[in-house]
CSV table of C-alpha atoms and ligand atoms in Angstrom, one decimal:
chain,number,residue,atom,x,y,z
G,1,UNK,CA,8.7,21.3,-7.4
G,2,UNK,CA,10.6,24.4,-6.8
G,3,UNK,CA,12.7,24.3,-3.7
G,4,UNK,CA,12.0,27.5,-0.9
G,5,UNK,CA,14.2,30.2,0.4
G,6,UNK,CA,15.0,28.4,3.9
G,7,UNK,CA,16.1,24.9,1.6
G,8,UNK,CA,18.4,27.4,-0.5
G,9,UNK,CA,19.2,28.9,2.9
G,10,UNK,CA,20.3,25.2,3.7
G,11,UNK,CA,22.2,24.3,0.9
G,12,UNK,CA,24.2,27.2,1.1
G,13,UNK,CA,24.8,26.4,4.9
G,14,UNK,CA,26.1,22.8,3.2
G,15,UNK,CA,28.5,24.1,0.5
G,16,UNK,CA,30.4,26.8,2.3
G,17,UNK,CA,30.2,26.1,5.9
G,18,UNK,CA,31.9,23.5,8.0
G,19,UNK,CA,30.3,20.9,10.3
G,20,UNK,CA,31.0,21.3,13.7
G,21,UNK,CA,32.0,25.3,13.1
G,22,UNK,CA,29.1,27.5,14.5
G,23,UNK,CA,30.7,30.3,13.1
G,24,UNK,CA,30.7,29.2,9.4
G,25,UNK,CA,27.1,28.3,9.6
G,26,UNK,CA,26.3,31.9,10.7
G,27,UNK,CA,28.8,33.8,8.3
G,28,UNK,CA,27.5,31.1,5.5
G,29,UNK,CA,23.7,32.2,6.4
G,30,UNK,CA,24.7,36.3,6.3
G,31,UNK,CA,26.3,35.9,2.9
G,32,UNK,CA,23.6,34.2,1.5
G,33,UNK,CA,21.3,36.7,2.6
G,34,UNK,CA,23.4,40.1,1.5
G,35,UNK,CA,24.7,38.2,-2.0
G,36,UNK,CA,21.6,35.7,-2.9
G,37,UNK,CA,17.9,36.1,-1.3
G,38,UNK,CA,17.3,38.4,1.8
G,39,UNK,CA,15.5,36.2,4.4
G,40,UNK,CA,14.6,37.3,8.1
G,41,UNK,CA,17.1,36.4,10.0
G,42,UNK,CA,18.2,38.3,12.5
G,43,UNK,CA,21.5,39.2,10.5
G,44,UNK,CA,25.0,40.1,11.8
G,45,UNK,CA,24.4,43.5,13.0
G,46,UNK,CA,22.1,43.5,15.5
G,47,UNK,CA,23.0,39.5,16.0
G,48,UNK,CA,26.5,41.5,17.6
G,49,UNK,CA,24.2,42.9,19.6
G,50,UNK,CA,22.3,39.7,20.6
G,51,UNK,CA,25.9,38.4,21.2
G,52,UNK,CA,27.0,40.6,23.9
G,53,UNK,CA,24.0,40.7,25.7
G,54,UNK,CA,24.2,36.8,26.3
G,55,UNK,CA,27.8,36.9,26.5
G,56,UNK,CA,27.3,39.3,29.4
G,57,UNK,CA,24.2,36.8,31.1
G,58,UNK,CA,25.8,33.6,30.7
G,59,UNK,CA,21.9,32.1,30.7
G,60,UNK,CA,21.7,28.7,32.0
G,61,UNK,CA,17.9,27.7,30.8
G,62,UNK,CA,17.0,30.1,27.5
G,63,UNK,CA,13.7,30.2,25.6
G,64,UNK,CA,13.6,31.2,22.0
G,65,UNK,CA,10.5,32.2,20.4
G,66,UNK,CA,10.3,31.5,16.6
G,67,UNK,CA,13.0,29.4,15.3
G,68,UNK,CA,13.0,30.6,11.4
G,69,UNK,CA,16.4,28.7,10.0
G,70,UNK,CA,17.8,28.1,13.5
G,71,UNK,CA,19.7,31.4,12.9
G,72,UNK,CA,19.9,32.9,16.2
G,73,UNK,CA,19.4,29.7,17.9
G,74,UNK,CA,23.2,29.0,16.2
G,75,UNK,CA,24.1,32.4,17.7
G,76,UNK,CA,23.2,31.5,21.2
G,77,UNK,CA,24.0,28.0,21.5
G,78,UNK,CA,27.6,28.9,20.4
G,79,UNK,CA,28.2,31.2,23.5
G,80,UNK,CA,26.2,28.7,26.3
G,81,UNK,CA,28.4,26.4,28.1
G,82,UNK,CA,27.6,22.4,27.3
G,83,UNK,CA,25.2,21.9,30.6
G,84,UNK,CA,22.8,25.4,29.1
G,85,UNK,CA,19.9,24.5,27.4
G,86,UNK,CA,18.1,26.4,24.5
G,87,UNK,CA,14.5,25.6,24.3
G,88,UNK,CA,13.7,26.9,20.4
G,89,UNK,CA,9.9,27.1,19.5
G,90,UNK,CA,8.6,27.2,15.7
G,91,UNK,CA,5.2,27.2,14.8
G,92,UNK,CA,5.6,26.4,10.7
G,93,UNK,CA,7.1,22.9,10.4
G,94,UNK,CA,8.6,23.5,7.3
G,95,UNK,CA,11.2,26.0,8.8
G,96,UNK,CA,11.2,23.9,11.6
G,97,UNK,CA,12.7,20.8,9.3
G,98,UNK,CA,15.7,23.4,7.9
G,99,UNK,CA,15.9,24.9,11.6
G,100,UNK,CA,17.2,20.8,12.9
G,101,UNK,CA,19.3,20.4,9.9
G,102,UNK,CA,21.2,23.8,10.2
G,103,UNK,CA,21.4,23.5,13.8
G,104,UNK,CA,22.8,20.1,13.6
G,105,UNK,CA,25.5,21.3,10.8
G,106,UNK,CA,26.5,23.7,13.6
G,107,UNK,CA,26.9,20.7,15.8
G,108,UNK,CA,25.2,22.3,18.6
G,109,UNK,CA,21.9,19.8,18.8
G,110,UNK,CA,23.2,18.5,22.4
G,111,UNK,CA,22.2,22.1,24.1
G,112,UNK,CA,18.9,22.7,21.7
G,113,UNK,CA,15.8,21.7,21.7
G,114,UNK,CA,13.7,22.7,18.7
G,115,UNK,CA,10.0,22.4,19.7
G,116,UNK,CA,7.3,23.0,17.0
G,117,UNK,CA,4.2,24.4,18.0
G,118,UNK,CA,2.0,27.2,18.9
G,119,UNK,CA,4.0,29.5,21.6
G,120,UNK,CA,0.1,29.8,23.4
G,121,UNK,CA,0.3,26.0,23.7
G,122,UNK,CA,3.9,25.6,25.1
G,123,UNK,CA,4.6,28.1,27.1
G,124,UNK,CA,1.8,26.8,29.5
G,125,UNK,CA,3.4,23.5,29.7
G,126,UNK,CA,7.1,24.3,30.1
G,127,UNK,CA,7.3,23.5,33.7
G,128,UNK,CA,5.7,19.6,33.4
G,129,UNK,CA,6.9,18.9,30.0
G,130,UNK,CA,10.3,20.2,30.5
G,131,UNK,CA,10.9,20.6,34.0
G,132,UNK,CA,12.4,24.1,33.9
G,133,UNK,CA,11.3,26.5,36.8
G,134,UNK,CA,12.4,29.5,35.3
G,135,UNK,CA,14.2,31.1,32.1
G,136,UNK,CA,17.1,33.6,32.6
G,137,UNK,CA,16.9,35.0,28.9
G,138,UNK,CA,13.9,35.0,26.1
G,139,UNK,CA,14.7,35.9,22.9
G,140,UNK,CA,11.5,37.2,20.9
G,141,UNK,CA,11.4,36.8,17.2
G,142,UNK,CA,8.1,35.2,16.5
G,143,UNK,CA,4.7,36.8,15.0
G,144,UNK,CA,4.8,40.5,16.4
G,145,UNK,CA,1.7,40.3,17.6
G,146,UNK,CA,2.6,37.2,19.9
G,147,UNK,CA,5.3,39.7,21.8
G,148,UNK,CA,2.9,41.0,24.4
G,149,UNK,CA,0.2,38.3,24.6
G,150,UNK,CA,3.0,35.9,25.1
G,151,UNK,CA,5.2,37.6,27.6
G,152,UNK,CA,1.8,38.4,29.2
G,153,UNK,CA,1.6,35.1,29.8
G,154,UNK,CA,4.9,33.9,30.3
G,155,UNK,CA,4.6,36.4,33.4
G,156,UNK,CA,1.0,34.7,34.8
G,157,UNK,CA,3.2,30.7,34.0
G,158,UNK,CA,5.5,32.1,36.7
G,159,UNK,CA,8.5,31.7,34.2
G,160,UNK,CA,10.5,34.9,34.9
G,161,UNK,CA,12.0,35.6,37.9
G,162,UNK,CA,13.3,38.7,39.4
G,163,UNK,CA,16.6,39.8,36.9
G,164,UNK,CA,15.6,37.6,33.7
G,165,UNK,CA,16.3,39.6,30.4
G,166,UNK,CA,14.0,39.6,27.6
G,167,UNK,CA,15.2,40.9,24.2
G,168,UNK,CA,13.1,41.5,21.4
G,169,UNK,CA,13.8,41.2,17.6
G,170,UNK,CA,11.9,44.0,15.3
G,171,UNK,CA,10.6,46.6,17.4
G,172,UNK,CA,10.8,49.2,14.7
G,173,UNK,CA,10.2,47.1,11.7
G,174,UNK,CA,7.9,45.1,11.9
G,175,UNK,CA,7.2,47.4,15.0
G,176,UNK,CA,5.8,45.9,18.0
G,177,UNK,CA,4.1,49.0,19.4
G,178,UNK,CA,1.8,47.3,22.5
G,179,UNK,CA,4.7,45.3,23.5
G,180,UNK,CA,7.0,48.4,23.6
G,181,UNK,CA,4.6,50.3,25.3
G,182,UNK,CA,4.1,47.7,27.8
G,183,UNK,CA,7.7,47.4,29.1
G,184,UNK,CA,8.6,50.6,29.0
G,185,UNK,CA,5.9,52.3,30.8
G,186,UNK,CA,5.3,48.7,32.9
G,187,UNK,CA,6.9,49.1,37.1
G,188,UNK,CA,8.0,45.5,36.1
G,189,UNK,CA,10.6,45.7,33.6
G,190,UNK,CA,13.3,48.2,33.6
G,191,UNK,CA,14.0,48.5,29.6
G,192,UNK,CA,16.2,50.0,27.3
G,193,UNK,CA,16.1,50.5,22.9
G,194,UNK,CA,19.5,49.0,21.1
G,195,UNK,CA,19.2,51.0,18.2
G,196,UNK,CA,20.3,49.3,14.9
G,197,UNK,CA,18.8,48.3,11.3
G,198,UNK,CA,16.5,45.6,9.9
G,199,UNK,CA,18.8,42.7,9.1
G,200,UNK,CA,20.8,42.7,5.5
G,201,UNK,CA,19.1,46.6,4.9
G,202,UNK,CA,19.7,50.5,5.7
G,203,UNK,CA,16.4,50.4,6.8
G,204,UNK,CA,15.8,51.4,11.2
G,205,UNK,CA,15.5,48.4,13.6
G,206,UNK,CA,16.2,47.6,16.7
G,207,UNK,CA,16.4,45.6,19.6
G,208,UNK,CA,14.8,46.0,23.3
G,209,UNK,CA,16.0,44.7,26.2
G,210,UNK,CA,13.5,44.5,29.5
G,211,UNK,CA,14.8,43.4,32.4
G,212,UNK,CA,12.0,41.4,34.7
G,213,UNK,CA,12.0,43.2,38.3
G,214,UNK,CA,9.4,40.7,39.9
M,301,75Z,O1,7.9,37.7,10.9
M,301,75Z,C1,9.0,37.7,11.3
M,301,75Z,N1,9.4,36.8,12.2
M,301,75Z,C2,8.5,35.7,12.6
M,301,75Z,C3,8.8,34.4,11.9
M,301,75Z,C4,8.4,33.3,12.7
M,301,75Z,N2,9.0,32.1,12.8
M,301,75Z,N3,8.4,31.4,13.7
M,301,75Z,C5,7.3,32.1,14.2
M,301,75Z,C6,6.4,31.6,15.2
M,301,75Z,C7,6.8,30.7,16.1
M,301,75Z,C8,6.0,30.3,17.1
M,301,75Z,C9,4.7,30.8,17.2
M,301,75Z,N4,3.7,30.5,18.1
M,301,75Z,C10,2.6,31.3,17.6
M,301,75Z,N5,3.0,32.0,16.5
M,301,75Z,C11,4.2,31.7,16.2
M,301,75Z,C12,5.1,32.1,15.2
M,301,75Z,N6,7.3,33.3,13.6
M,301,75Z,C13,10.0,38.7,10.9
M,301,75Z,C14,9.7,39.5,9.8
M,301,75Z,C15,10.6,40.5,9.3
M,301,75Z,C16,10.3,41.4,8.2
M,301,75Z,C17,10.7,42.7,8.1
M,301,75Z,C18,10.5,43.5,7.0
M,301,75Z,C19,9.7,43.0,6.0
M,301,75Z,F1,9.5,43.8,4.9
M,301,75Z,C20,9.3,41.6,6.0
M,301,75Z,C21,9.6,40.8,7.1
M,301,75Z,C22,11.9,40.6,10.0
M,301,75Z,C23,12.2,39.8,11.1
M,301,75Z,O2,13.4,39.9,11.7
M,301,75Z,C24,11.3,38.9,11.5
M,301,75Z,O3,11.6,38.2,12.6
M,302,MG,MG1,13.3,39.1,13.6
């Protein structure tokens, strides 16, 4: 049978990048995606972006939703200090499978835990089954219309506290036009637009950033 684009994604993670070497994993993944098969990732452009805006947090407990090929899971876990944890969900097990392996070629499986699953099903249960009270960052990258429903209810779970950052993947393309609306107009969130371009493309993207007032 013919192999998929996240199992080419992985072998190319295998041939050029080094175990134990975040970074190679990450430039391996990028060069793939410009030279061989475009796949959504977050890329390196607006993953710069995602970069500094954890580098800035220093998050202790982080919640990623929608794993993909453990792309920006690598580009996290790289900048949190060994006692952080990165809680990673994936809804299609098949990316969820590549997601392990890539993340374990980065060597970072000690500070991530890849949970697959429906976000609508976890996020209810993060408290008892994982014992965290709250998260200081969320990144979004799942279905766009999970964004609002799920931050929505991440707010009613009592899992944001007053100064925890959300960032969101794809607000221009895709687009996630209730979730935008809904921070930025919303007395709860101060946010602000990181304008870039969808990953590998000239094409408009970009990133927000909403910080949770309480
Ligand atoms: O669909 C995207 N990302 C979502 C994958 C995912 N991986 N895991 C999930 C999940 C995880 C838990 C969930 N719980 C409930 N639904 C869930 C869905 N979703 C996506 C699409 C594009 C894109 C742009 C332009 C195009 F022409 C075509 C495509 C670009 C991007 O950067 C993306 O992130
Ligand atoms: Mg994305």
């Amino acid at each position: 049978t013919r192999s998929t684009r996240p199992q080419r994604l992985l072998n190319a993670v295998r041939k050029h990048a080094t175990r134990g070497d975040p970074q190679s994993v990450i430039s391996a993944i990028d060069h793939f995606c410009r030279h061989s098969e475009w796949a959504m990732n977050i890329g390196d452009e607006k993953g710069s972006i995602l970069d500094s805006v954890v580098s800035e947090l220093n998050p202790e407990k982080v919640l990623e939703l929608g794993t993909y090929c453990g792309y920006s899971t690598v580009r996290i876990a790289r900048l949190l200090p060994p006692g952080a944890r990165l809680i990673t969900l994936e809804f299609n097990a098949d990316y969820a499978a590549i997601a392990r392996q890539v993340i374990a070629w980065a060597g970072l499986e000690d500070r991530v835990q890849l949970v697959e699953g429906a976000s609508e099903d976890w996020i209810p249960r993060m408290k008892e089954h994982f014992g965290i009270e709250t998260f200081d960052f969320v990144f979004l990258d799942h279905w766009k219309d999970r964004y609002l429903p799920d931050t929505k209810l991440m707010e009613d779970c009592g899992l944001l506290r007053k100064g925890t950052v959300l960032l969101a993947d794809n607000v221009i393309c895709p687009g996630v036009p209730d979730y935008l609306q809904y921070v930025r107009n919303s007395l709860s969130y101060k946010s602000c637009y990181f304008k870039s371009h969808l990953e590998y493309t000239k094409a408009e993207d970009g990133l927000e950033k909403s910080v949770f007032l309480g």
